[in-house]
Structure formats: C-alpha cells, structure tokens
Amino acid sequence: MLKAWLFTQPHHQNRENVSCLFNRWKVSVLQALFPISYNIMLLYSMHDTRDAGETSFRTQEMFYHGFDNYMKHAFPDDELNPIQCIGRGSDKQNPQSADNDQSGIIYNLSTFIFNNIMINDVLGDYSLTLVDSLDTFVVLGDKEKFENAVRKVIDYVSFDVNNKVQVFELNIRALGSLLSAHLFATDPQFGFTIDWYKNELLDLASDLGERLLLAFGHSKTGLPFPRVNLKYGVPQDEIHETCTAGAGTLILEFGVLSRLTNDPRFENAARASLFGLWNRRTDLDLLGNVINIQTGQWIHTASSTGAGIDSFFEYLLKAYVLFGESEYLDVFSQAYSAILRYIRDESGYLYRNVNIFNGGMMSSWVDSLSAYFPGLQVLAGDLENAIRSHLLYYNLWRKYNALPERFNFQLKNVEIGAYPLRPEFIESTYFLYRATRDPFYLEVGEMVLKDLQKYTRVSCGFANLQDVLTKKTDERMESFALSETFKYLYLLFDTEAHILPLPRKYLRLTSLFHRKLRGIDASVCPAYQAPRHLLNSVSARPDVDYAKELVGYEENILPELYSHGYCEVPQTDPPVIEISFGESVSDKQRSQQIHKFLDGIVVDNLHGLKLELTRKADRKGYEATRVDDYRIFPGQILEIRDPAVSNFWIKQQTYDISIIRVMDGNNSFNYQDFLAASATFGQRVTRRLPVSNLVHIASSPFGCSVFSAEEQDIIRNQLLMVKRGGCTFVEKVLYGQNAGARAVIVVSDDNHLFQPALPSEVGALDIRIPCVLVTFETGLQLEKLISHSINTTSSKREHLLINENNKSNAVYVTILPKPLDSPTFVKKEGEHDARLTINGHIIHNIRLNADGK
C-alpha cells in the first residue's frame, strides 16, 4: 500500500466533540485522533502509559534480522529465500506469469498460492525488498540506514527490464515506496533530508509510472490491463480480465506522482479507472470481483471485502483523506452502506461473498486479506463494527497462531492453510489501538509477535507458513513482511508512523459551498467511549465469546500435570451432536412426521429421523439446529409429540465418549488426554486398553487396502491411526483388525465429532477391536506430540510414528472409557410440558408435548 504516513505535531483539539465523516453513528476518528495538518494523511500516535519499549525493540530486531540477511544473502535480487539463505528474482525458466489466472489478482486462492503467479507477477529483477522497505527506516528513526538504502536504490535499481509484472503489485510496492522516500529525503520537517540527493527517486518513480501507464493504452473501457511488460508494454496476447482491486487501487500513487511532476496523465488515468468501475455497479451498489476491461462485463459476480476487491474500498476513503476531494468520500459512503446492507451478515461479525445482482450468499468463507477491513472501518469512524469484525480475525489467529488464507465459517475449518506473513490483521490492530487506547490491542500485538518468532523465524529471516495447521514453513519471505508486517507491529508499540505529506499547493480542495451541501463539517459526534464493564476493555465485552464460536475456537486449558499423577479427566462437551432415531424413513413418511410452522417445527414421531444439536455460544446448554433436512432457525421451537419420547430418549445415547491418552515415555503420570467418539460397531471401550505405540502407514494413509506383510509387522499389537475417507469406517477397521491392530483411530476431515456407524446394507460382521473417531485438529495434535519423540533408524519402520527401540524417548498411547453420569434425561416443566437435557445440559428450544396439548 501507499508508503506515506508519518507524524507531525497535531493541532490541539477537544477530543469530546469531533467532526463526523458521514452520519452521526460514524465518528470521525481521523479528526478525533489523527488531526490533519495542511491536509496530509496523518496518523497521530501518543505515548501510552504502558511501557512497550522492550516490545518495540524486539520488533525492530525482527525487522533487521530479515533485512540484514536479505542484504547479505540476496541483494540485489528481489527477495530472500530465508531457509536456503539465497536470493530470488524473476523465474526465467517460466516467464509466463499466470497463464491460468483470469483475475489479475486472483480470486481463486489455490491458484494464487501454488502457481507461478506468486513469482513473476511481483518479482522483476529490481531489488524489490530494498525498494519496498525504504520508508521503514524512517519509521524506525534510522537516518543512516535510510540514506544508505536510498543510495543503493539509486545505484542498482532500474525498471528497464524485459519482465511482465502485475500493475497492481508494482504500484503499491515500488511506486508508492519511491514517492514516499523522495518526500522524506526532501522535506526538512521530518529530519531525514539527504544533502546529496537530487530527486533521483522521483525520477525513478516517474520512469516506472510511464511504464505502468502503458497498461491503459489499448483498453476500450479505460480500465488497465492487469499486467505489462516493463520494457515493451502490454503483450498482444495479454488477457482482458482484471480484478476490481487491480483496476481500482492506483489513485493514491498515481495522484501523488501527477502532482509532484505536474503531469496530470497518471492521476487522470487512475481516476477514470476508479470511477469507471463504480459506474458499472449493480442496482444494489455492489461491484463484482473480476471484470473484462474491453467489454465492461462482470466475469466473477461475487462481491466481498476480501481478495480481488479489498483495496478498492480502502483507496476510496484514503483518497478523500489525502486529496480532500469529496467525490471520493461520496462514493465510499455509498459503497460502504451497500457493504453493511448486503455483505455483512446478521451477526455483524462476518462479511461474506454475495451475488452482486441479488445479494445472496455465494460462498461461506473469509480470506486473510479481508482482515484489513476493521482498520478501514476505524478510518471511517465506524468503531463498533470495526471492533466486531476484528474479533473474528483475532480468534482465528488464536486458533491457528496465524491467519489461514481462507477459512470456512460454516464448517469452521481451514480451506487454504497458507500464511504468507500478511500485515492486514496487524494493521487493523494498530488502527484500533490508536482509536481506542485499549491495552487489549497491545496484548493482541504481543500475541502476534510471539507467534511470528516461534513459528516463522529461521536462520536467515522469516519464512511463510505453508500450512497453519502443521506450521510447516515455505521458502518465501515476501517484501511486505518487512515493509508492512513488522512496520505495523513496531508502530503498535512505538510513537512513530509514516505518511505521504502533500502540501496544500498540490490540493484541489472542495469548495466551502459543496462541503456545506454535503454536510461534511456539519454534524458532531462523541469520541470513542470505552465499554462500562467491571473490566474496562474490549476483551470484557459480553459478545466476545460469540466471535469465538464463529470460528470454532476453544481454549485448550488443561490442568497442570504433577509428577505424582493426576486422576481427573478433562470434561469437554462436543460442539455439535448428531442423534439418529433408527433407520431412515422415506420422504413420504417423513413429510407425515414433520410439520413446519412460522414459529417452529412439530414432530409427531421421531422414528427414522436425525436430530442435530449445537452448543450455545455461552456454553449453557444446547439448541436443536436441524431435524433431518429442515433447519431450525434462532427463535423457533421444535415441539416433539411422540408419546414414547421419554423412555426412548433416556435410552438414546448421543455417542460414547472415549479418551485417547498419550503418555510421555515410561512416566505414566505425565500424560495428555484427547476426546474421541466410539463407533456403534466393534468392541466397546469399557476398560483401559493395553498401552501401545501409535502407527500410521504413509503408503496407506486412509487404511483402505490390504496391508503388506511388512506393514502388518509394524501394525501388529499397536494402535493404528488412519484418515477418514476413501472407504467406509467398517472397511478401515476390518483391514486394521486383519493386520493385527489393537484398535483403529480415525482422524476426521473436520472438527465435528459423531459416532461412526455401520452402513444400513451391511449385515453382521466379526469385528473384535474398537474404532474411535477424533477431530481433524486432534489428529494434528496427536501427530505433533508424537513426532517430538521420533528417532526412526530402521528402514523397516520408516512409517512408524514411534520407534519401539528407543524406549527412553517413546510416547505411549492407550484408549480408555470416559464415564458419563446420566447423559440424557427428561426434565418436567409443568403438567404437559417437559424439556430434554443431554450430558447434563438443557436443550433450550425443544419442547416435549406427548399428548399434543
């Protein structure tokens, strides 16, 4: 993004009464906390009473760890490969940057992660990491290194290269950085002027701008091509599809370049593209994700706040802040209203992907790029919505120690697990702290810092996470890790910032008449008021737990294990329970059993139906959320009129819960327990199984085929762990039993427990060993715990997670039953009404009415 934000002394203002940007509910945090001095984009930072000096020093050390290693091992290449400690530039072996891409920025994140677009769209042999990091030295107050970096850019960097790159990426990473560094090097008020500097960075920025301007040349709509060859312009075979962010995220850099060079072509092109997109909005004021630049037709009709469209909204508001021209504010206000109306869900925490023509939800995931949005809401003055939307990403980070590229909020699991050291969540945390002064956001920053140190730091820098679940690192440290991620972390704990100062002589201010007409200066709103709770912090809000439930985050706080042993088994109730009442029935019979009404559903007979129970966000009981294919919405009641329900319910078990106990070596008192759901078939876990090793056969991860003699030798008398899928649960158990396993542990592909059952068409089978199911994340934790003790030396046991020959370091596993005290029963409430409970918790929206009265 634009590299331009540093601080001057603010004008004195009364923070209790501030000018609103839009309506009364939108407090102008810009005016209240970030006063504008001769209309510069200003983010004011005051000293906090909390001593964050040590943390800011640690963040500074992290930046220099990455940058110094880049200069030592990679410069003048574009990036550092932090694991191998070598440089990385454009991929000469595969110059086609994105043959399969249709968006310019990629709305298909799997393509975004795995194909060559991540290389050639960004890297073009112009020392990108150095260029992108220029103004970070100003933020860190390091004048000497700032001057050295400027000198190296002047001596080494040229954009006269035969490489096809993405206009969007080079604009925000290189052009913005050059302009920002030029302003710092020439304006005495910042204290970073360079005596020998002769506007070389501005000349370089102007040269780059000319090359990027070629992307507009042959477009029939005025929207730019997504890519351009820096030496020869737009290739003849270049695709015509670009994403909304790619065409709408140029106005800040191009606008400043025009005003510094007195050449209006750059700003005019970027402005025409920005408003050209807006003029193609639907009747709902929504924009699609991908558009054809020649026909103006939307190709991908999903609208969101995330990848492919995110920075379009960001640049609208920041263009108003930087240039002071109210047209940008008008468009942003209208677009933001549509976001709140159609993209934001009913809870106020989620911003979805919706169809631009009817507002219907198109997908149930959020991506990590959308984590910038709470920060933008702060700039817009909408602090309440900013706090809510930030809580979603905060709990995602807590759950995974990073932000996955894509998370499915319905299934509550990861769809794309990479984390390429993105700054968006940290940026939003920074803005919220500046707006609220709530120490909670400092704690969030410390959490992020510790996780980055623990999981991404390597000998030569910081490595992307290939998978947030396994924490496996990738050979990549993108330039924004240094120029944005660590910069925002430092700003969170320090008193500096960065700006693009634009003196008044470069502005075209809105007339006083039009400002009054739009009411920009008219209304007055109160500044942010902290919540009035016993604990005066965002973390004490009563709705914080709801955000945890949205992402399925559960704090795994286990009792401390003492050397003399610990007898209590952790009591954890499953988040979702499915109960089947006998074999399925026909559609005709089901329609006679279930009756839908406006205020709920009535069931005459439970036989053959399936009931879904979901734990409430406050953990105080359950609610029925589905009966067969019928969803039970919040506020509705499920009334059961089956006369036999009382006796049947008492006998009905949700599922037997077993405990998988992992013990450390020969110390049986040092262990960790995990919940598992026992299958309805096979041997029941009624007593503790013999302590064994846990094995996983890499050549047969799903356990859906006959094991070889060598594999059987590994499996015999051990606990076999396999993945769900590929075949039925019964087949997995039979293959494991025939190989001599003591039990089979199946790792699910999601985080909902249920009871594995026999298919209805399968008859009696001779199954003599237990089968249990664990969640996907429990499976990962099991592998992680066990992998610490792997010391496999025998080729015969290369697939064995535990080496039996290394008894001192081995981890042992057993399965034992978990006792349940009256798991299900009926509680009478009046003469005709009764409530069901399960695992000791009431089911709030089920009413028993056996006599139908």
Tab-separated table of C-alpha atoms in Angstrom, residues 13-36 317 320-321 329 377-383 435 515 520-521 523-528:
chain	number	residue	atom	x	y	z
A	13	GLN	CA	-8.442	19.734	19.625
A	14	ASN	CA	-11.216	18.851	22.016
A	15	ARG	CA	-11.487	15.080	21.741
A	16	GLU	CA	-15.027	15.083	23.115
A	17	ASN	CA	-16.506	16.794	20.061
A	18	VAL	CA	-15.232	15.889	16.649
A	19	SER	CA	-16.373	16.324	13.079
A	20	CYS	CA	-18.177	13.334	11.542
A	21	LEU	CA	-17.314	11.981	8.116
A	22	PHE	CA	-20.758	10.668	7.263
A	23	ASN	CA	-23.626	10.257	9.694
A	24	ARG	CA	-23.962	10.598	13.424
A	25	TRP	CA	-23.019	6.967	14.042
A	26	LYS	CA	-19.736	7.341	12.161
A	27	VAL	CA	-17.344	9.109	14.498
A	28	SER	CA	-14.533	10.722	12.546
A	29	VAL	CA	-11.585	9.049	14.150
A	30	LEU	CA	-9.409	10.790	11.617
A	31	GLN	CA	-10.361	14.168	13.056
A	32	ALA	CA	-10.532	12.991	16.652
A	33	LEU	CA	-7.293	11.050	16.867
A	34	PHE	CA	-5.400	11.740	13.645
A	35	PRO	CA	-5.680	15.546	13.121
A	36	ILE	CA	-4.865	16.710	9.588
A	317	LEU	CA	-11.538	6.652	1.622
A	320	TYR	CA	-10.502	11.631	0.260
A	321	VAL	CA	-8.242	11.891	3.306
A	329	LEU	CA	-15.986	10.295	0.093
A	377	GLN	CA	-13.748	0.976	9.468
A	378	VAL	CA	-11.694	2.821	12.084
A	379	LEU	CA	-10.732	5.414	9.466
A	380	ALA	CA	-14.399	5.699	8.536
A	381	GLY	CA	-15.316	6.313	12.169
A	382	ASP	CA	-17.407	3.139	12.491
A	383	LEU	CA	-15.677	1.854	15.606
A	435	ALA	CA	-8.546	4.832	18.164
A	515	ARG	CA	-18.770	20.932	1.785
A	520	ILE	CA	-19.199	17.144	5.728
A	521	ASP	CA	-18.492	19.628	8.509
A	523	SER	CA	-22.628	17.043	12.421
A	524	VAL	CA	-20.800	16.478	15.680
A	525	CYS	CA	-20.273	13.076	17.275
A	526	PRO	CA	-18.775	11.945	20.576
A	527	ALA	CA	-15.341	10.386	20.600
A	528	TYR	CA	-14.889	6.714	21.437
